[in-house]
Short mmCIF file of C-alpha atoms and ligand atoms in Angstrom, two decimals:
data_model
loop_
_atom_site.label_atom_id
_atom_site.label_comp_id
_atom_site.label_asym_id
_atom_site.label_seq_id
_atom_site.Cartn_x
_atom_site.Cartn_y
_atom_site.Cartn_z
CA MET A 1 -0.39 0.16 0.00
CA ALA A 2 2.73 2.93 0.65
CA LYS A 3 4.55 1.36 -2.29
CA LEU A 4 1.09 1.99 -4.22
CA PHE A 5 1.11 5.83 -2.78
CA ARG A 6 4.43 6.76 -2.78
CA GLY A 7 4.33 5.95 -7.06
CA GLY A 8 1.36 7.98 -6.83
CA GLY A 9 -0.94 5.62 -7.43
CA LEU A 10 -3.69 7.04 -5.10
CA PRO A 11 -5.79 7.87 -9.20
CA TRP A 12 -5.02 3.72 -9.13
CA LEU A 13 -6.42 2.89 -5.83
CA ARG A 14 -9.46 5.23 -6.10
CA ALA A 15 -10.21 3.53 -9.84
CA ALA A 16 -9.85 -0.05 -8.56
CA ARG A 17 -12.11 0.27 -4.94
CA ASP A 18 -15.07 2.17 -7.50
CA GLY A 19 -14.23 -0.50 -9.71
CA LEU A 20 -14.85 -3.05 -7.28
CA ALA A 21 -17.72 -1.15 -6.04
CA ALA A 22 -19.52 -1.75 -9.16
CA ILE A 23 -18.74 -5.43 -9.55
CA ARG A 24 -20.36 -5.89 -5.69
CA VAL A 25 -23.27 -4.27 -6.95
CA SER A 26 -23.68 -5.84 -10.21
CA VAL A 27 -23.26 -10.13 -8.53
CA GLY A 28 -26.09 -9.05 -5.79
CA ALA A 29 -28.34 -8.26 -8.85
CA ALA A 30 -26.93 -11.54 -10.98
CA GLY A 31 -27.48 -13.50 -7.49
CA LEU A 32 -31.11 -12.87 -7.53
CA SER A 33 -31.54 -12.78 -12.39
CA THR A 34 -30.10 -15.91 -12.58
CA GLY A 35 -32.16 -17.53 -9.92
CA VAL A 36 -28.90 -19.27 -7.48
CA LEU A 37 -29.87 -17.28 -4.23
CA GLU A 38 -33.44 -17.97 -5.05
CA CYS A 39 -33.07 -21.80 -5.53
CA LEU A 40 -31.16 -21.16 -1.45
CA ARG A 41 -34.13 -19.84 0.56
CA ASP A 42 -34.97 -22.83 1.84
CA GLY A 43 -31.82 -24.38 3.09
CA VAL A 44 -28.43 -26.31 1.51
CA MET A 45 -27.80 -26.98 -1.61
CA THR A 46 -24.55 -28.61 -3.22
CA THR A 47 -23.35 -27.20 -6.56
CA ALA A 48 -24.98 -30.38 -8.63
CA SER A 49 -28.04 -30.59 -6.76
CA ALA A 50 -28.74 -26.02 -7.78
CA ARG A 51 -27.22 -27.17 -10.69
CA ALA A 52 -30.33 -29.28 -11.39
CA LYS A 53 -32.95 -28.05 -9.84
CA LEU A 54 -31.59 -24.62 -12.51
CA GLY A 55 -31.84 -26.98 -15.39
CA LEU A 56 -27.93 -25.02 -15.65
CA ASP A 57 -26.02 -26.01 -18.96
CA ASP A 58 -23.29 -24.09 -17.68
CA ASP A 59 -19.91 -25.73 -18.58
CA GLY A 60 -18.42 -25.95 -15.81
CA LEU A 61 -19.37 -21.60 -15.11
CA LEU A 62 -21.65 -22.87 -11.70
CA GLU A 63 -18.69 -23.65 -8.80
CA PRO A 64 -16.70 -20.39 -9.81
CA TRP A 65 -20.07 -17.68 -9.57
CA LEU A 66 -20.86 -19.69 -6.22
CA LYS A 67 -17.76 -18.64 -5.24
CA VAL A 68 -18.15 -14.96 -6.21
CA LEU A 69 -21.11 -14.74 -4.08
CA GLU A 70 -19.12 -16.12 -1.45
CA ALA A 71 -16.65 -13.85 -0.93
CA HIS A 72 -19.50 -11.07 -1.76
CA ARG A 73 -20.41 -13.21 1.42
CA LEU A 74 -24.06 -13.75 0.05
CA ILE A 75 -23.42 -16.90 0.46
CA ARG A 76 -21.24 -19.46 2.64
CA ALA A 77 -19.76 -23.45 2.15
CA THR A 78 -20.48 -25.81 5.22
CA PRO A 79 -19.53 -29.57 4.64
CA GLU A 80 -23.52 -29.84 3.22
CA GLY A 81 -23.41 -27.64 0.81
CA TRP A 82 -24.33 -23.88 0.21
CA LEU A 83 -25.80 -21.86 2.44
CA LEU A 84 -27.14 -18.63 2.55
CA THR A 85 -25.54 -15.63 4.40
CA ARG A 86 -28.17 -12.90 6.39
CA GLN A 87 -26.72 -11.03 3.79
CA GLY A 88 -27.58 -12.84 1.40
CA ARG A 89 -31.08 -13.45 2.84
CA ARG A 90 -31.46 -10.15 2.67
CA LEU A 91 -31.09 -9.43 -0.05
CA LEU A 92 -33.66 -11.83 -1.29
CA ASP A 93 -36.28 -10.48 1.39
CA ASP A 94 -35.85 -7.29 1.15
CA ASP A 95 -37.33 -5.25 -1.43
CA VAL A 96 -35.71 -2.43 -0.91
CA VAL A 97 -32.37 -3.72 -0.63
CA ARG A 98 -33.47 -5.90 -3.79
CA ALA A 99 -34.76 -2.65 -5.39
CA ALA A 100 -31.08 -1.07 -5.16
CA TYR A 101 -29.46 -3.79 -6.42
CA GLU A 102 -31.10 -3.95 -9.34
CA GLY A 103 -31.21 -0.93 -9.77
CA PHE A 104 -27.97 0.02 -9.47
CA SER A 105 -26.47 -2.16 -11.62
CA GLY A 106 -29.86 -1.80 -14.18
CA PHE A 107 -31.18 1.52 -15.38
CA HIS A 108 -29.33 3.56 -13.35
CA THR A 109 -25.84 2.69 -14.90
CA GLY A 110 -27.55 1.67 -18.02
CA LEU A 111 -27.79 5.01 -18.60
CA TYR A 112 -24.26 5.27 -19.05
CA ARG A 113 -23.73 2.17 -21.02
CA GLU A 114 -26.12 3.46 -23.45
CA LEU A 115 -25.11 7.12 -23.56
CA GLY A 116 -22.80 7.09 -26.38
CA LEU A 117 -25.39 5.77 -29.38
CA GLN A 118 -28.29 8.35 -26.83
CA LEU A 119 -25.95 11.16 -27.72
CA HIS A 120 -25.48 9.99 -31.39
CA GLY A 121 -29.66 10.38 -31.52
CA GLY A 122 -30.74 6.98 -30.33
CA HIS A 123 -33.66 6.35 -28.50
CA PRO A 124 -34.99 7.60 -25.61
CA ARG A 125 -34.59 5.52 -22.52
CA GLN A 126 -37.81 4.45 -20.73
CA ASP A 127 -36.38 3.37 -17.45
CA ILE A 128 -39.59 5.07 -15.21
CA ALA A 129 -42.39 3.90 -18.09
CA GLU A 130 -40.85 0.03 -18.03
CA ARG A 131 -39.44 -0.39 -14.31
CA GLY A 132 -42.00 1.23 -12.06
CA GLU A 133 -42.33 -1.33 -9.20
CA THR A 134 -38.26 -0.82 -8.92
CA ILE A 135 -37.85 2.78 -8.59
CA ALA A 136 -41.27 2.89 -5.82
CA GLN A 137 -39.72 0.81 -4.19
CA LEU A 138 -36.10 2.09 -4.17
CA THR A 139 -37.58 5.82 -3.35
CA ARG A 140 -38.79 4.53 -0.27
CA SER A 141 -35.42 3.82 0.85
CA MET A 142 -36.05 8.31 1.38
CA GLU A 143 -38.98 7.73 3.67
CA PRO A 144 -36.69 7.66 6.76
CA LEU A 145 -35.22 10.92 6.11
CA LEU A 146 -38.54 12.23 5.38
CA HIS A 147 -40.28 10.34 7.87
CA GLU A 148 -39.04 13.44 10.49
CA VAL A 149 -40.70 16.05 8.21
CA LEU A 150 -43.89 14.15 7.33
CA VAL A 151 -44.91 14.23 10.63
CA THR A 152 -44.05 16.98 11.62
CA GLU A 153 -46.10 18.60 9.29
CA VAL A 154 -49.08 15.91 10.39
CA HIS A 155 -48.37 17.20 14.16
CA ARG A 156 -49.10 20.83 12.98
CA VAL A 157 -51.76 21.06 10.60
CA ARG A 158 -53.62 18.17 12.25
CA PRO A 159 -55.37 16.94 9.15
CA ALA A 160 -58.99 15.29 7.97
CA LYS A 161 -57.93 14.34 4.95
CA ILE A 162 -54.86 13.26 3.42
CA LEU A 163 -54.12 13.64 -0.37
CA ASP A 164 -51.12 11.35 -1.37
CA VAL A 165 -50.26 12.39 -4.95
CA GLY A 166 -47.78 9.55 -6.64
CA CYS A 167 -47.75 7.76 -3.74
CA GLY A 168 -45.46 5.16 -4.57
CA ALA A 169 -45.58 1.62 -2.37
CA GLY A 170 -47.30 3.87 0.26
CA MET A 171 -44.79 4.06 2.06
CA ASN A 172 -45.23 8.10 3.38
CA LEU A 173 -49.15 7.76 3.62
CA ALA A 174 -48.97 5.02 6.32
CA ALA A 175 -46.42 6.94 7.57
CA MET A 176 -48.67 10.71 8.03
CA LEU A 177 -52.10 8.44 8.58
CA ASN A 178 -49.73 6.58 12.12
CA ALA A 179 -49.77 10.06 13.48
CA ALA A 180 -52.56 11.26 12.31
CA PRO A 181 -54.70 7.74 14.07
CA GLN A 182 -58.53 9.53 13.21
CA ALA A 183 -57.01 10.96 9.39
CA GLU A 184 -58.08 9.28 6.31
CA GLY A 185 -55.78 9.52 3.09
CA THR A 186 -55.86 9.05 -0.02
CA GLY A 187 -53.46 7.53 -2.42
CA ILE A 188 -53.28 8.35 -6.18
CA GLU A 189 -50.67 6.59 -8.84
CA ILE A 190 -50.83 6.25 -12.00
CA ASP A 191 -48.55 2.89 -12.79
CA ASN A 192 -50.49 -0.35 -11.44
CA ALA A 193 -48.16 -2.88 -10.42
CA VAL A 194 -46.62 0.13 -7.92
CA SER A 195 -50.66 0.81 -6.83
CA ASP A 196 -51.08 -2.74 -6.10
CA LEU A 197 -48.06 -2.07 -4.30
CA ALA A 198 -49.41 0.81 -2.17
CA GLU A 199 -52.92 -1.08 -1.16
CA ARG A 200 -50.60 -4.35 0.11
CA LEU A 201 -48.58 -2.19 2.46
CA LEU A 202 -51.63 -0.02 4.01
CA GLU A 203 -53.42 -3.46 4.10
CA HIS A 204 -49.70 -4.48 6.04
CA ARG A 205 -50.84 -1.47 8.09
CA GLY A 206 -53.67 -2.27 9.22
CA LEU A 207 -54.96 1.15 7.58
CA THR A 208 -57.10 -0.36 4.32
CA GLY A 209 -60.34 1.54 6.13
CA ARG A 210 -59.16 4.62 6.30
CA ALA A 211 -56.79 4.68 3.01
CA ARG A 212 -57.75 3.96 -0.79
CA VAL A 213 -55.87 3.93 -3.35
CA LEU A 214 -57.07 5.67 -6.87
CA ARG A 215 -55.45 4.86 -9.87
CA GLY A 216 -55.06 7.12 -12.49
CA GLU A 217 -52.73 10.32 -13.69
CA VAL A 218 -53.18 13.38 -11.15
CA ALA A 219 -54.74 16.03 -13.40
CA THR A 220 -56.93 13.49 -15.07
CA LEU A 221 -58.10 12.00 -12.27
CA VAL A 222 -58.87 15.94 -11.01
CA ALA A 223 -60.37 16.83 -13.85
CA GLU A 224 -62.96 14.34 -13.64
CA GLY A 225 -63.28 15.51 -10.14
CA LYS A 226 -61.94 11.63 -8.89
CA VAL A 227 -60.80 12.61 -5.72
CA GLY A 228 -62.86 14.40 -4.35
CA GLY A 229 -61.72 16.67 -1.43
CA PRO A 230 -60.67 19.43 0.78
CA TYR A 231 -57.94 18.01 1.76
CA ASP A 232 -55.91 19.36 4.95
CA LEU A 233 -52.60 17.83 3.76
CA VAL A 234 -51.93 17.51 -0.37
CA LEU A 235 -47.68 15.14 -0.21
CA LEU A 236 -46.38 15.48 -3.20
CA ALA A 237 -42.57 13.79 -2.89
CA ASN A 238 -40.23 12.92 -4.77
CA VAL A 239 -42.97 13.38 -7.96
CA VAL A 240 -42.56 16.94 -9.09
CA TYR A 241 -39.80 15.66 -11.54
CA TYR A 242 -41.66 12.74 -13.39
CA LEU A 243 -44.06 16.36 -14.94
CA PRO A 244 -42.85 18.62 -17.27
CA LEU A 245 -42.20 22.05 -16.55
CA ALA A 246 -45.13 23.59 -18.23
CA GLN A 247 -47.38 21.48 -16.50
CA ARG A 248 -46.36 21.99 -12.88
CA VAL A 249 -48.01 25.29 -12.38
CA PRO A 250 -51.35 24.32 -13.97
CA LEU A 251 -51.26 20.72 -11.12
CA PHE A 252 -50.39 22.62 -7.76
CA GLN A 253 -52.89 25.63 -9.35
CA GLU A 254 -55.37 22.69 -9.57
CA LEU A 255 -54.36 20.65 -6.46
CA GLY A 256 -54.47 24.76 -4.22
CA LYS A 257 -58.24 24.63 -5.89
CA LEU A 258 -58.43 20.62 -3.35
CA LEU A 259 -56.76 21.96 -0.31
CA SER A 260 -59.06 23.04 2.87
CA GLU A 261 -58.95 26.85 3.86
CA ASP A 262 -55.76 26.64 6.24
CA GLY A 263 -54.36 23.02 4.24
CA THR A 264 -50.83 22.51 3.59
CA LEU A 265 -49.28 21.42 0.35
CA LEU A 266 -46.19 19.54 1.30
CA ILE A 267 -43.65 18.89 -1.25
CA THR A 268 -40.55 16.95 -1.00
CA THR A 269 -37.99 16.43 -3.96
CA THR A 270 -34.20 15.30 -4.65
CA ALA A 271 -33.62 19.23 -6.20
CA ALA A 272 -31.57 20.01 -9.10
CA MET A 273 -27.82 21.41 -8.08
CA PRO A 274 -24.13 20.53 -7.92
CA ASP A 275 -24.45 17.63 -6.08
CA PRO A 276 -23.35 14.50 -7.93
CA PHE A 277 -26.07 12.13 -7.40
CA SER A 278 -28.46 15.41 -8.33
CA ARG A 279 -26.50 15.38 -11.69
CA HIS A 280 -27.15 11.69 -12.36
CA PHE A 281 -30.39 12.15 -11.04
CA ASP A 282 -31.47 14.85 -13.90
CA LEU A 283 -29.78 13.60 -16.94
CA LEU A 284 -31.61 9.69 -15.88
CA LEU A 285 -34.93 11.58 -16.40
CA ARG A 286 -33.68 14.11 -19.32
CA ALA A 287 -32.78 10.56 -21.73
CA GLN A 288 -36.26 9.63 -20.88
CA GLY A 289 -37.38 12.05 -23.83
CA GLN A 290 -40.67 13.16 -22.23
CA GLY A 291 -40.24 16.37 -20.24
CA MET A 292 -39.04 15.13 -17.64
CA GLU A 293 -36.22 17.46 -15.78
CA LEU A 294 -35.10 18.62 -11.71
CA PRO A 295 -36.46 21.42 -10.78
CA GLU A 296 -34.76 23.86 -9.04
CA THR A 297 -35.35 25.08 -5.87
CA GLU A 298 -36.26 28.85 -5.55
CA PRO A 299 -38.17 28.71 -9.98
CA LEU A 300 -39.89 25.35 -7.89
CA ARG A 301 -40.95 28.64 -5.41
CA GLN A 302 -41.51 30.57 -7.87
CA GLN A 303 -44.42 28.23 -9.60
CA LEU A 304 -45.51 27.90 -6.09
CA ALA A 305 -46.70 31.50 -6.32
CA GLN A 306 -48.08 31.41 -9.72
CA ALA A 307 -50.23 28.64 -9.41
CA GLY A 308 -52.12 31.35 -6.41
CA LEU A 309 -50.19 29.59 -2.88
CA ARG A 310 -47.32 30.73 -0.92
CA PRO A 311 -44.56 29.41 -0.34
CA ALA A 312 -42.49 29.00 2.64
CA PRO A 313 -38.64 29.00 2.23
CA ALA A 314 -36.98 26.10 0.69
CA ARG A 315 -35.29 23.63 3.96
CA ARG A 316 -32.70 20.64 3.21
CA LEU A 317 -34.05 16.81 3.76
CA ALA A 318 -30.83 15.96 5.26
CA PRO A 319 -26.86 18.15 5.42
CA GLY A 320 -25.15 17.19 2.03
CA ALA A 321 -27.84 15.82 0.02
CA PRO A 322 -29.05 16.74 -3.01
CA LEU A 323 -33.72 17.33 -0.71
CA ILE A 324 -35.30 19.53 -0.54
CA VAL A 325 -38.99 20.51 1.41
CA VAL A 326 -41.80 23.08 0.22
CA THR A 327 -44.59 23.90 1.78
CA ALA A 328 -47.32 25.74 -0.07
CA GLN A 329 -50.24 27.36 1.31
CA ARG A 330 -53.84 28.80 -0.24
C1 LIG B 1 -40.71 7.86 -7.41
S1 LIG B 1 -42.09 7.41 -7.35
C2 LIG B 1 -42.20 8.42 -5.72
C3 LIG B 1 -43.18 7.55 -4.93
C4 LIG B 1 -43.54 8.07 -3.33
N1 LIG B 1 -44.18 9.49 -3.20
C5 LIG B 1 -42.05 8.39 -2.44
O1 LIG B 1 -41.98 9.20 -2.28
O2 LIG B 1 -41.88 7.43 -1.48
C6 LIG B 1 -42.88 8.90 -7.89
C7 LIG B 1 -44.49 8.48 -8.46
O3 LIG B 1 -45.44 8.89 -8.63
C8 LIG B 1 -46.20 8.63 -9.44
N2 LIG B 1 -46.68 9.46 -10.60
C9 LIG B 1 -45.75 10.51 -11.60
N3 LIG B 1 -46.75 11.72 -12.62
C10 LIG B 1 -47.51 10.50 -12.01
C11 LIG B 1 -48.80 10.83 -12.11
N4 LIG B 1 -49.20 12.57 -13.63
N5 LIG B 1 -50.19 10.98 -11.80
C12 LIG B 1 -49.87 10.06 -11.37
N6 LIG B 1 -48.65 9.26 -10.16
C13 LIG B 1 -47.89 9.91 -10.55
C14 LIG B 1 -45.33 7.15 -10.20
O4 LIG B 1 -46.30 6.46 -10.93
C15 LIG B 1 -44.06 6.77 -9.06
O5 LIG B 1 -44.63 5.64 -8.36
#
């Protein structure tokens, strides 16, 4: 190590460390996609029995592949055969961890693998359209960061009715309803498979009686009069960037009309700023070719004002993270 440092090898070390992290994410994702981790779900298996169960014709690759998974501590060797480690089981069973490995080894880095083609006029990406479930699960990882803001706002507003626009897997709606035991909640979700996730999560949390999920596009549902209201608290968490710029003010206007007199619109989002994740995410959104982009903080507040709402100053959700919170009132 000292020799590498003296030889000016710090950039080499950094490059190798980054490369190994990329490999680790791909190994986890391939552990899922090859079915090998799933194959060990119910207990120990030898290489031969795993090969038979998976119906492989692997030309000797399975054993070294299992050793890769072992080196990454996702499985371990026992005298009887291969066994899942706690980390391997977590990857299999925790939807958010699974989505992180699938998402980061898949479309998040696929953006750069295919960027050259796209820069030369290739087709827009289809990640948002095709990876809705993975994205919704991955976004759940932000709930712990958001939790305090949601609960504080619920305690301040004391809502009887809550609306969660683009509710994803339903985590935020569940957190708000738990903090307001008398309140009723409505989630709106455009993606059918994601709506199923939300309904399952709300049921699992015992909230079915006072929560519902409306399936469809928010502006359309509002225009059709299907959303009801008035709502005391309307949440837009990690959703604003799905809307092209031109559609943001009209949506804020419509949501403003759904607010009760003292109601609050609460927006949380990754904002456009010179941070590596923010810049990456903005590029990923723009690469979808649908006018999606990350909002900038002050323009977002101005759009709320243009919609006739009174925005409070924006706050950072966590030090160092490109996440902001803006509340607005009628
Ligand atoms: C990144 S996820 C965030 C989910 C959730 N709010 C959270 O913070 O965990 C955004 C969700 O909004 C949904 N969505 C996007 N545009 C929408 C629209 N116009 N109407 C309804 N849902 C929408 C997407 O399908 C997706 O599930």
